[in-house]
Coordinates of C-alpha atoms in Angstrom, one line a residue:
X1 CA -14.5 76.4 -9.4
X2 CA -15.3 72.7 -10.2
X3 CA -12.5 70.0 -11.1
X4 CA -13.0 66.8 -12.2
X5 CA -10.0 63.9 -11.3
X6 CA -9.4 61.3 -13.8
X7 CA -6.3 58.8 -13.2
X8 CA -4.4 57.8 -16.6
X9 CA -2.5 55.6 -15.1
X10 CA -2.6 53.6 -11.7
X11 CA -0.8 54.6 -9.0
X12 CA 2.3 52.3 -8.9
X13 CA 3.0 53.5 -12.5
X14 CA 6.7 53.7 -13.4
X15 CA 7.4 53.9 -17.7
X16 CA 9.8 54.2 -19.7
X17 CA 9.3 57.8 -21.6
X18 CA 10.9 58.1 -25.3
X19 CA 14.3 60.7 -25.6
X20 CA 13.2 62.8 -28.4
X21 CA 16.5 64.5 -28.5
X22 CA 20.2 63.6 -27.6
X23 CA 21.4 64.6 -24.2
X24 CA 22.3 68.4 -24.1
X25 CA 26.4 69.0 -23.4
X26 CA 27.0 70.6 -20.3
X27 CA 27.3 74.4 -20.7
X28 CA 28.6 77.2 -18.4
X29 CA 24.9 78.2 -17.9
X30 CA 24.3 75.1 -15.8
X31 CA 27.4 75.2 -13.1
X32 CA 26.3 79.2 -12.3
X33 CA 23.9 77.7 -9.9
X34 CA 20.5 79.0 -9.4
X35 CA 19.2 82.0 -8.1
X36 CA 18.0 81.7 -4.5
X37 CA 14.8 83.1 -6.0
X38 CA 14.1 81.9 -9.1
X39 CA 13.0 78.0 -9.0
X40 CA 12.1 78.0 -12.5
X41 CA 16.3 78.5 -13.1
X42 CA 16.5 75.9 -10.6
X43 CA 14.2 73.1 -12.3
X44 CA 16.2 74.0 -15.3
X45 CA 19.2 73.5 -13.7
X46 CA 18.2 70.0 -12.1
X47 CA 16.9 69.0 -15.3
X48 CA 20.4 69.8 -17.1
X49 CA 22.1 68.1 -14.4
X50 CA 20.3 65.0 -15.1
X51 CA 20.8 64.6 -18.2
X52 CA 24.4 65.4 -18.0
X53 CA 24.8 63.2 -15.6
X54 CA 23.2 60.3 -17.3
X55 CA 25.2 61.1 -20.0
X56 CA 28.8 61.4 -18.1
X57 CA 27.5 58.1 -16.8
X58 CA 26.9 55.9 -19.9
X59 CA 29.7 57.8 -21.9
X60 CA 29.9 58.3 -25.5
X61 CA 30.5 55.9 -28.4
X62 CA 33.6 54.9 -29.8
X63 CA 32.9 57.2 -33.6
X64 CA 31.9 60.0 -30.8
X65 CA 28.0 59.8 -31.4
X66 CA 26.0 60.6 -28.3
X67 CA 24.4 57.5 -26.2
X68 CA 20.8 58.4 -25.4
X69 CA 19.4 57.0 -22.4
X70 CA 15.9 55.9 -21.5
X71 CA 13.8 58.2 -19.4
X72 CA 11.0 57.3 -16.6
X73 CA 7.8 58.7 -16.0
X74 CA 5.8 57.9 -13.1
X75 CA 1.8 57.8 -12.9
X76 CA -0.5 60.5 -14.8
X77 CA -3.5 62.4 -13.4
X78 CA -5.8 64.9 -15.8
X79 CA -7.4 67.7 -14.2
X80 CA -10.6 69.0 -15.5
X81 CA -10.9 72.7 -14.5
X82 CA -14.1 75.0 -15.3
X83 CA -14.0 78.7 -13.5
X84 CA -17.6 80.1 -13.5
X85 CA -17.9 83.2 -15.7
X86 CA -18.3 85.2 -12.3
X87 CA -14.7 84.1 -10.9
X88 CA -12.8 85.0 -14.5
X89 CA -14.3 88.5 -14.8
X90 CA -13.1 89.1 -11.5
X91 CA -9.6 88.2 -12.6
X92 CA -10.4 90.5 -16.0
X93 CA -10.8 93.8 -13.7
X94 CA -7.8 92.9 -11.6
X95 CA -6.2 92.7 -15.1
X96 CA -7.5 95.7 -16.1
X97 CA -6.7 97.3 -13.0
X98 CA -3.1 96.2 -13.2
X99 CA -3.2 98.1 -17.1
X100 CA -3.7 101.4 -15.5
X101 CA -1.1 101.1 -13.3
X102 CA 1.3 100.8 -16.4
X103 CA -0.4 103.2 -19.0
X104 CA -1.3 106.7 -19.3
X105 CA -4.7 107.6 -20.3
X106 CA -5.5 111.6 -20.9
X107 CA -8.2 112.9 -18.5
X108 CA -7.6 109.9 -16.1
X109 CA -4.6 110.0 -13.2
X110 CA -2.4 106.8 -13.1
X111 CA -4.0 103.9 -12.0
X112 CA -7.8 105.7 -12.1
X113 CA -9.1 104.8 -15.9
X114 CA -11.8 102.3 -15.4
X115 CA -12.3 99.2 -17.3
X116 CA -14.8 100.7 -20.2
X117 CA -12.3 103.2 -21.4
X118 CA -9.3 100.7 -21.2
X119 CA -11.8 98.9 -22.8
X120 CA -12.3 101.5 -25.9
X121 CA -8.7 102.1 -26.0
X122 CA -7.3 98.6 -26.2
X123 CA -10.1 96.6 -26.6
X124 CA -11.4 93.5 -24.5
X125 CA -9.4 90.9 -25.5
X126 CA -5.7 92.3 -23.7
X127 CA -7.5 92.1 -20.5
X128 CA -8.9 88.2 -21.1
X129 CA -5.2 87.2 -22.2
X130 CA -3.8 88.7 -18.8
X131 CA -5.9 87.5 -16.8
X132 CA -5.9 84.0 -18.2
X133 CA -1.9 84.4 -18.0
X134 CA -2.0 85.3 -14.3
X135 CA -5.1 83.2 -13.0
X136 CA -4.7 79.9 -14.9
X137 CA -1.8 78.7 -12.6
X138 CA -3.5 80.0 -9.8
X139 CA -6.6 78.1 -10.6
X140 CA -4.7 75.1 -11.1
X141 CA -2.7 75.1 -8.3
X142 CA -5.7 75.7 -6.2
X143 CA -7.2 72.5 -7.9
X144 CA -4.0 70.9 -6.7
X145 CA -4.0 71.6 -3.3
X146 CA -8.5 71.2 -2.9
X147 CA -7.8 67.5 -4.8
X148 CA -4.7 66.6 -2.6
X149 CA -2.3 66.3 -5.9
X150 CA 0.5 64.9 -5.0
X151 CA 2.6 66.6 -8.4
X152 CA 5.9 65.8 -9.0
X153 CA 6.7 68.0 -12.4
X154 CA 4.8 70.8 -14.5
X155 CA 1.6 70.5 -15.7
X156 CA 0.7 70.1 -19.4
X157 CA -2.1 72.6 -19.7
X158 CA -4.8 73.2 -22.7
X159 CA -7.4 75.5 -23.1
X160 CA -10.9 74.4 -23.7
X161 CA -12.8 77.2 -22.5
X162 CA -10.8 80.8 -23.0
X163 CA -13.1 83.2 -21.4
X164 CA -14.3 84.7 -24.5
X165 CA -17.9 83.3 -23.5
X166 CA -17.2 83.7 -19.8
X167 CA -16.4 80.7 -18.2
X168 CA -12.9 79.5 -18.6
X169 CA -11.9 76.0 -18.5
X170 CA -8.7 73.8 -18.9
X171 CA -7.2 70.4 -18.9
X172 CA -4.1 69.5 -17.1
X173 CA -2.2 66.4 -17.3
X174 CA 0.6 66.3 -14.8
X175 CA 2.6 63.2 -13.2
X176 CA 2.4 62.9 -9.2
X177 CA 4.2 60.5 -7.1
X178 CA 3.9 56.9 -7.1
X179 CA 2.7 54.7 -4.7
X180 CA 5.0 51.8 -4.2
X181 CA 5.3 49.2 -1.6
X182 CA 8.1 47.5 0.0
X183 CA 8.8 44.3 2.2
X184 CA 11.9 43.9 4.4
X185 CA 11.7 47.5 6.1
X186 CA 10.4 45.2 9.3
X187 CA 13.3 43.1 9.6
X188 CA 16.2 45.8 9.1
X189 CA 19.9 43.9 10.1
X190 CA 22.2 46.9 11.2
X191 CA 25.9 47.0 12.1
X192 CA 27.0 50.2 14.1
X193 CA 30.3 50.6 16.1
X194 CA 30.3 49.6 19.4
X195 CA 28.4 52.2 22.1
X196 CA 30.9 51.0 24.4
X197 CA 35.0 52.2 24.5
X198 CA 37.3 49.7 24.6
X199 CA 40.1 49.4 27.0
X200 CA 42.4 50.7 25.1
X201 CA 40.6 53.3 24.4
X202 CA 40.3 54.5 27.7
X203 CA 44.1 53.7 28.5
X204 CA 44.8 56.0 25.8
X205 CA 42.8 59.0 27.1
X206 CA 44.3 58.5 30.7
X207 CA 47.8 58.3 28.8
X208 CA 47.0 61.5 27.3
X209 CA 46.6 63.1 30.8
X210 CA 49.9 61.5 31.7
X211 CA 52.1 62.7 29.3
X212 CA 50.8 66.1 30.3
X213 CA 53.3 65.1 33.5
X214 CA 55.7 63.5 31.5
X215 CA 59.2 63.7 32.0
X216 CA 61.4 64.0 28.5
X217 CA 64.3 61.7 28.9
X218 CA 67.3 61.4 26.4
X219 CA 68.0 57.8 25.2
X220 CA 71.0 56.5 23.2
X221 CA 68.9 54.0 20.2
X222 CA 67.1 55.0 17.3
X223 CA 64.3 57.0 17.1
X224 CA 61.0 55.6 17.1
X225 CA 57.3 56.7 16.9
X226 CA 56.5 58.7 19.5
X227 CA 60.2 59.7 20.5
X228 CA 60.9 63.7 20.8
X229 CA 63.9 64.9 18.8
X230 CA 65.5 67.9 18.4
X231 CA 66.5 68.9 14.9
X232 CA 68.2 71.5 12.4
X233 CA 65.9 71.5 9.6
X234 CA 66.1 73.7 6.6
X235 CA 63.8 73.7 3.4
X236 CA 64.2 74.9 0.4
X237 CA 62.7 74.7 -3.1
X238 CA 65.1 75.5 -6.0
X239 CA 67.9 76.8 -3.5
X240 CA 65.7 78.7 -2.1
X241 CA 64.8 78.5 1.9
X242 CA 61.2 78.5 2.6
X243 CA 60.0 81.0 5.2
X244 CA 59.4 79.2 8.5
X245 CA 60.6 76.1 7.8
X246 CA 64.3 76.7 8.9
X247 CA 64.6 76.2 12.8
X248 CA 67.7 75.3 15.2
X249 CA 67.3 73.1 18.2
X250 CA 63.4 72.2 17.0
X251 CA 61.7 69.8 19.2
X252 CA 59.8 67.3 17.3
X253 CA 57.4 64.4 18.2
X254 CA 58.0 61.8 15.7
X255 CA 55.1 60.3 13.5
X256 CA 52.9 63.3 14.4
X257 CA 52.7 64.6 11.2
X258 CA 53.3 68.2 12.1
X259 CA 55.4 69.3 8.8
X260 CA 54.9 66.6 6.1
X261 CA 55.0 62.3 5.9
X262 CA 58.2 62.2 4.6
X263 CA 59.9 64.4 7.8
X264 CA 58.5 61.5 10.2
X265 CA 59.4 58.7 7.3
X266 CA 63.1 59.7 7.5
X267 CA 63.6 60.5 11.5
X268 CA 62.1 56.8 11.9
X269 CA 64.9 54.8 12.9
X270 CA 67.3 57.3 13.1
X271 CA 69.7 57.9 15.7
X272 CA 71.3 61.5 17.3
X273 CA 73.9 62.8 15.0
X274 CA 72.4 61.5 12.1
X275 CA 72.3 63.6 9.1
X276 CA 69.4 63.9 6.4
X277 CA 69.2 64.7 2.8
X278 CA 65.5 64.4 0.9
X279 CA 63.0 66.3 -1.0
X280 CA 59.5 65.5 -0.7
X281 CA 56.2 67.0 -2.3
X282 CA 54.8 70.5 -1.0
X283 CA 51.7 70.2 1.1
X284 CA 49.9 72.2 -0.2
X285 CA 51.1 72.7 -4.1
X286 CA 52.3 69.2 -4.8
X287 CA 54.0 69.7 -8.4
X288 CA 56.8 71.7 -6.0
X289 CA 59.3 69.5 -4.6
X290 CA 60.5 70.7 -1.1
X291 CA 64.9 70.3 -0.2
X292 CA 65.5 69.0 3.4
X293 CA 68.1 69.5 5.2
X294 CA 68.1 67.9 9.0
X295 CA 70.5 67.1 11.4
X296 CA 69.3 65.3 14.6
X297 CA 71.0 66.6 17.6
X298 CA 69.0 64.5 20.2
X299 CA 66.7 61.6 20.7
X300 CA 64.7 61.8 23.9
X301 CA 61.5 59.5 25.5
X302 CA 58.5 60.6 27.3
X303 CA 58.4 58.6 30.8
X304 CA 55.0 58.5 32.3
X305 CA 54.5 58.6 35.7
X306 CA 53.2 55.9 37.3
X307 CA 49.5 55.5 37.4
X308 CA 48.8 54.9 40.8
X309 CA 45.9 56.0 43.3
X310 CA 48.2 58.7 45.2
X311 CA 48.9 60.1 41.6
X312 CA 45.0 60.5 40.7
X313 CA 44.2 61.7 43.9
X314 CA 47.0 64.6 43.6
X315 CA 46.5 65.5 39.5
X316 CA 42.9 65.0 38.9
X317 CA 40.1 65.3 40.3
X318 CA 39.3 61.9 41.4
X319 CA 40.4 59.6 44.2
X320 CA 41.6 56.5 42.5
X321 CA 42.6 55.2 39.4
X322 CA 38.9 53.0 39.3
X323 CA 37.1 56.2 40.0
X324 CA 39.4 57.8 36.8
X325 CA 38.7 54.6 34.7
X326 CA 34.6 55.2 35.4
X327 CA 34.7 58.7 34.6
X328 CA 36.9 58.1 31.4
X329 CA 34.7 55.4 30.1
X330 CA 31.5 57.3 30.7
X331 CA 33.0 60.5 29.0
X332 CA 33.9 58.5 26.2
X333 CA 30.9 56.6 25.9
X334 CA 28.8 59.5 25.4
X335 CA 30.8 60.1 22.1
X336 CA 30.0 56.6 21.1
X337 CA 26.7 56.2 21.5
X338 CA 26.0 59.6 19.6
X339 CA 28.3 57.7 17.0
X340 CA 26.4 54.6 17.1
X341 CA 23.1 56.7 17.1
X342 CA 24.5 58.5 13.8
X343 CA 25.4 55.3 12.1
X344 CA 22.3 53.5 12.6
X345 CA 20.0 56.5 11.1
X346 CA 22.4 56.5 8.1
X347 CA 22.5 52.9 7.6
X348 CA 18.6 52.6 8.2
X349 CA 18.3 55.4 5.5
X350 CA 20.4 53.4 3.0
X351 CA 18.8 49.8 3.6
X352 CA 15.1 51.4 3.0
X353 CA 16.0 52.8 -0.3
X354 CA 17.7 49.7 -1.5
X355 CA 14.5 48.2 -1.0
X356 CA 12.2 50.4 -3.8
X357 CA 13.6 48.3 -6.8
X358 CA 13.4 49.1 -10.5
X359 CA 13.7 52.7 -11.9
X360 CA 12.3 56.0 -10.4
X361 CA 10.3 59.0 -12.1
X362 CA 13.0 60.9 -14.0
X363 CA 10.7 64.4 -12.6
X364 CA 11.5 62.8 -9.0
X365 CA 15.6 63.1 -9.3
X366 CA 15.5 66.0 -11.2
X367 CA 13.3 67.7 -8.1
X368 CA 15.8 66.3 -5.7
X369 CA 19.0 67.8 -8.4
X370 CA 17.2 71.2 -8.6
X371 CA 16.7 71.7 -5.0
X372 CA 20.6 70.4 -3.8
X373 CA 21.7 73.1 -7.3
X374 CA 19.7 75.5 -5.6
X375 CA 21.0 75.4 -1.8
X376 CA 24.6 75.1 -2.9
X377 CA 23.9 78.3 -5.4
X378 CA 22.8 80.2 -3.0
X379 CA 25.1 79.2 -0.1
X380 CA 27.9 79.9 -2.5
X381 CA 26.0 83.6 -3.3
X382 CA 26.7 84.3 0.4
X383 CA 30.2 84.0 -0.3
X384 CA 30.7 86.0 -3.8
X385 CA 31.7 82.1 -5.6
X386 CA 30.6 80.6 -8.5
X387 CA 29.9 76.7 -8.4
X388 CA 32.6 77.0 -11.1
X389 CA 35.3 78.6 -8.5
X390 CA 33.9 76.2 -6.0
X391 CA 34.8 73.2 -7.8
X392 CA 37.9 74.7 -8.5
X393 CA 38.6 75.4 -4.9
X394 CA 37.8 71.9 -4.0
X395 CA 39.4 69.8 -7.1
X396 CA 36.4 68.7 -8.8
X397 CA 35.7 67.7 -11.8
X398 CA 31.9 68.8 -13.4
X399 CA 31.5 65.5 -14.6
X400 CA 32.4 63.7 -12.1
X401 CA 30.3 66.3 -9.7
X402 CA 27.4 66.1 -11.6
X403 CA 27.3 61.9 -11.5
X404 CA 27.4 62.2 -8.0
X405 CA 24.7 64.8 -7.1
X406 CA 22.1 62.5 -9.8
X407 CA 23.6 59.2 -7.5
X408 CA 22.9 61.2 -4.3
X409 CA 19.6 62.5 -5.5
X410 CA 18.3 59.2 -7.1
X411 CA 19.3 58.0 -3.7
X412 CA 17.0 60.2 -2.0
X413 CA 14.0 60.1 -4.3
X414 CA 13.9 56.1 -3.3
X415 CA 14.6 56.4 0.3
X416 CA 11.4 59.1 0.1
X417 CA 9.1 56.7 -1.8
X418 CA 10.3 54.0 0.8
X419 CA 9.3 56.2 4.0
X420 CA 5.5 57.2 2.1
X421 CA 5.7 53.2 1.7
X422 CA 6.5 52.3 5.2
X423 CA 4.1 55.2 7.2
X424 CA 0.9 53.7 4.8
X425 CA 2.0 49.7 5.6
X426 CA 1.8 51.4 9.3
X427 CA -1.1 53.6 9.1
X428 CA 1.6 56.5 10.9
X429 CA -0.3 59.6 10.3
X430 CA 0.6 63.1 11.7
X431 CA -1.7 64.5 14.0
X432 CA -2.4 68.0 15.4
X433 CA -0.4 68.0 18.3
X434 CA 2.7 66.4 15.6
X435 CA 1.9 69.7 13.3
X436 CA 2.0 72.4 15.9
X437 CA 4.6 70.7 18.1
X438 CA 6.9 71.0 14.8
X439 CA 5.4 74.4 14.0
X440 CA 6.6 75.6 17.5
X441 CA 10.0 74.3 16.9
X442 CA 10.2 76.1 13.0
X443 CA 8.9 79.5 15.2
X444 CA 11.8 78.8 17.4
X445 CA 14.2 80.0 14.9
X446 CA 12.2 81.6 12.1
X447 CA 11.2 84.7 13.8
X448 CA 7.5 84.3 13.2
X449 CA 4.6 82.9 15.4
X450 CA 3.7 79.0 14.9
X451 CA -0.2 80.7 13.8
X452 CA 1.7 83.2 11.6
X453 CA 3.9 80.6 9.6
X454 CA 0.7 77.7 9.9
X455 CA -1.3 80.8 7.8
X456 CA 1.5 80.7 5.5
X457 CA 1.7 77.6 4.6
X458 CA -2.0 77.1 3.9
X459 CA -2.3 79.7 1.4
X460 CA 1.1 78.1 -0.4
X461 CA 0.2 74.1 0.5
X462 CA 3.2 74.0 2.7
X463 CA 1.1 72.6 5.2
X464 CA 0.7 69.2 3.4
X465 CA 4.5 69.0 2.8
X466 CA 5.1 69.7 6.4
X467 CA 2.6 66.5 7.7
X468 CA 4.5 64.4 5.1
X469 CA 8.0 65.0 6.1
X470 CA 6.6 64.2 9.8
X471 CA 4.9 61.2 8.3
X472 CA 8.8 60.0 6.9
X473 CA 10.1 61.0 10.2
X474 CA 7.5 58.6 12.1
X475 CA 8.7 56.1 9.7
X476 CA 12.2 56.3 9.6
X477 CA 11.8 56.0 13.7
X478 CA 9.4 53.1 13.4
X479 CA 12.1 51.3 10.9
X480 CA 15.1 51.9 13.4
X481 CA 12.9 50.8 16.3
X482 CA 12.1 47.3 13.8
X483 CA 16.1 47.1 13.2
X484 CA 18.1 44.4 15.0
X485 CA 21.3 46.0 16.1
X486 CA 24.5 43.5 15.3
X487 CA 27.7 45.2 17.0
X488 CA 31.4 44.6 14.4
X489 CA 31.8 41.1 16.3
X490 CA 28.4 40.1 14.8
X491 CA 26.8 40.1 18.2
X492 CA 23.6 41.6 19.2
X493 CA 23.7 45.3 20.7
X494 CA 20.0 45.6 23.2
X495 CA 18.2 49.0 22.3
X496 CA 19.3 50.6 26.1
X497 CA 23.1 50.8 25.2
X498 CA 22.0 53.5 22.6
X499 CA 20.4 55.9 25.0
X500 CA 22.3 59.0 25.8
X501 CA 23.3 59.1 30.0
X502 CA 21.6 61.3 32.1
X503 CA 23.4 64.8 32.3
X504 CA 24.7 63.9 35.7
X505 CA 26.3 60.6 34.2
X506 CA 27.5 61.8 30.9
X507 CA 29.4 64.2 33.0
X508 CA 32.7 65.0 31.8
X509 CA 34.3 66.5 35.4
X510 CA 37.5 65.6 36.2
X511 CA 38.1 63.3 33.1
X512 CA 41.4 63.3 31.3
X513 CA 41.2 65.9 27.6
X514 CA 38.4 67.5 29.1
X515 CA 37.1 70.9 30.2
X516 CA 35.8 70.8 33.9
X517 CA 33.2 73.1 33.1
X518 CA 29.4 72.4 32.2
X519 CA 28.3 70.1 29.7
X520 CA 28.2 71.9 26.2
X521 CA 27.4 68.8 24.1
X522 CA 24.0 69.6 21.5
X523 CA 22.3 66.6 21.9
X524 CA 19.5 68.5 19.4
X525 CA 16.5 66.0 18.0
X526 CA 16.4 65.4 14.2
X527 CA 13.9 67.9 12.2
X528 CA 11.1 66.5 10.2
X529 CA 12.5 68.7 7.1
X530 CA 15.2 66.8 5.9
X531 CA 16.9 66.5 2.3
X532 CA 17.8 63.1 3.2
X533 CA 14.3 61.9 2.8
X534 CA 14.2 63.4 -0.8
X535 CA 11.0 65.3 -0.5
X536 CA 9.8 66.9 -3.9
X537 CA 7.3 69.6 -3.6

């Protein structure tokens, strides 16, 4: 097979493409999600969502009339494709092999008529046209993968050459990724929380081990935040009392939100004796209004005992109250370094895709839609829901859904070009020992050997998607590594106060809201296959 390359446009190429036709309305065949199987449903589905989210976005006229909206294409490659004569006849006697497998021929058992008498029987042509069906997008994608296409939507094919002759050839004009290049990604500015918990923080978490010792004393003055009271309470909705929210002598902490605002709103202030009378919404179906009836019969404080060396020494499992401050702020500092580690991926992510400006290739988002339509299709499969119940369940709107998985995708497709941008600037490449380290990893979980799944994804060009995503992963690390870290106060955070402690430091023994037990945290490394990068096969 011989294929011929021709660039139609250059590689940084992003134009406008005309709208032939208003965008579609959304129909019910678009929320069903796609099947886990079928990727045609989900390009559909992507490409539906696009559209309807471009057009929930620019809205619709005052008279009613349909606001188009311009479309972007990204660079053009054509493909010249010949397939020797040798090749295609190969392809005609699997087709015709495949015919007897589906027909019955008298004299012959299924499956056993050879080509000459399928031949006299249908004629030659029905083989030619299967086979061309069949081995046309095999031959192209072949031509894909041996040219290192880096596609982005279908292919426009024609025929030049159909066989009848022998060979077979074919032109394919298809749109691939654009190559774009960025400036700022070396001088990232980043502002995470603070790795390091403040005092107060870690008086609170001692306090928390206190008031596990607490004493509950009864006060005469108003209740106040934090104050235990015991209460009659009764609700009711339309005279009505609801089950298990009538209770005698309750003890309640006030402002802990354990029944609903209001409840802590009203015992705010009050004083024993005091009697209440308010409705307030349901928590859970708001358009019902719930009846309360409460009586305080008590207001009580908690009293802390003192924190004192002799009390650490005899409640926990340290010697002093400095030994109890360390371990507190180590425990808790774990927490917020992972935090800080969290933000500053996140915020890195966002500041590199700010930086592609101008549009992106419509095929791009609509990849990005498809794929996101298709993992929340077939997660929702698992559970017997439509993406119609699902919104349902969770109070969205389509419209509204729909803007927001384009926004998120768009999103994605720019931070992806940024990271291709950023790993060429760089020359990060991945290497062999990058491929099978990751391939060890995937085998880890997927069940198969890392020389099982690295055959499988060179027959289906998985492999070349797998060395980009670790390509985006070197560069998302290299643009972190770049960042300046400025901490809420606008001061400089150094590099070391985001590494994780040792296992023996990070230890949580002995520290206040803790198991003493081992350390359970997952402190697993990011994958090199994530959506947040917006890869598009």
């Amino acid at each position: 097979m011989k294929t011929t390359l021709t660039p139609l446009d250059p590689a940084d190429f992003i134009g406008p493409a005309p709208v032939s036709e208003p965008d579609p309305t959304l129909d019910d065949d678009t929320l069903t999600g796609p099947d886990a199987d079928d990727l045609g449903a989900a390009d559909t589905a992507g490409a539906a969502a696009g559209d309807d989210a471009d057009g929930a976005a620019d809205g619709d006229d005052a008279d009613g009339s349909e606001i188009t909206t311009e479309r972007f294409i990204g660079p053009r490659v054509k493909l010249t494709v010949e397939v020797d004569a040798e090749t295609f006849d190969a392809d005609v006697d699997a087709a015709f092999r495949k015919l007897a497998r589906e027909v019955r021929i008298p004299g012959f058992r299924p499956g056993r008529a050879p080509r000459r008498v399928l031949e006299s029987h249908f004629g030659t042509d029905i083989g030619r046209a299967q086979a061309l069906e069949e081995a046309v997008p095999r031959y192209y994608s072949e031509a894909v993968r041996d040219n290192r296409v880096d596609v982005v939507n279908q292919p426009e094919l024609e025929l030049t050459l159909d066989g009848s002759d022998g060979p077979v050839a074919f032109e394919a004009t298809v749109e691939i990724r654009p190559v774009v290049t960025i400036s700022g990604y070396e001088s990232l500015q980043i502002e995470i929380p603070s790795p390091e918990p403040t005092d107060e923080e870690i008086d609170a978490r001692i306090d928390e081990t206190r008031q596990q010792f607490a004493d509950i004393t009864e006060v005469d003055r108003p209740a106040v935040q934090g104050d235990r009271v015991t209460i009659d309470i009764e609700g009711s909705v339309e005279g009505e009392p609801l089950p298990g929210l009538s209770a005698q002598d309750y003890l309640y902490e006030v402002g802990s939100g354990g029944i609903v605002p209001e409840v802590d709103e009203q015992l705010d202030g009050c004083e024993a004796g005091a009697d209440l009378s308010f409705s307030a919404p349901h928590p859970v179906q708001p358009e019902m209004e719930i009846d309360f009836e409460i009586t305080v019969n008590t207001v009580s404080e908690l009293v802390l005992p003192e924190l004192t060396d002799d009390w650490v020494d005899e409640n926990t499992e340290h010697d002093s109250v400095s030994d109890l401050r360390d371990a507190t702020a180590r425990q808790l500092s774990f927490g917020r370094i992972m935090q800080a580690n969290m933000v500053l991926r996140d915020e890195a992510q966002k500041q590199l895709a700010e930086l592609v400006t101008g549009p992106v290739p419509d095929a791009m988002v609509n990849g990005a839609i498809a794929d996101r339509m298709q993992e929340l299709g077939s997660g929702l499969q698992q559970r017997n829901m439509t993406i119609e119940d699902w919104l349902e369940a969770t109070g969205q709107e389509p419209a509204s859904f729909i803007t927001e998985l384009r926004d998120d995708a768009e999103r994605g497709a720019r931070l992806d070009l940024a990271l291709r941008a950023v790993a060429a600037a760089e020359a990060l490449q991945a290497d062999d020992d990058d491929i099978d380290g990751e391939l060890e990893r995937m085998a880890a979980t997927d069940g198969r050997s890392a020389a099982q799944l690295r055959e499988v994804m060179v027959d289906t060009d998985g492999l070349a998607h797998l060395t980009s995503a670790i390509c985006k992963s070197k560069a998302l690390q290299w643009a972190i590594e770049a960042a300046t870290l400025i901490g809420p106060d606008g001061d400089t955070i150094e590099r070391s106060a985001l590494e994780l402690p040792t296992a023996g430091d990070a230890s949580t023994h002995g520290a206040p809201g803790t198991d003493t037990g081992a350390d359970d945290t997952d402190t697993d490394s990011d994958g090199t296959d994530s959506d947040d990068t917006g890869d598009t096969p």
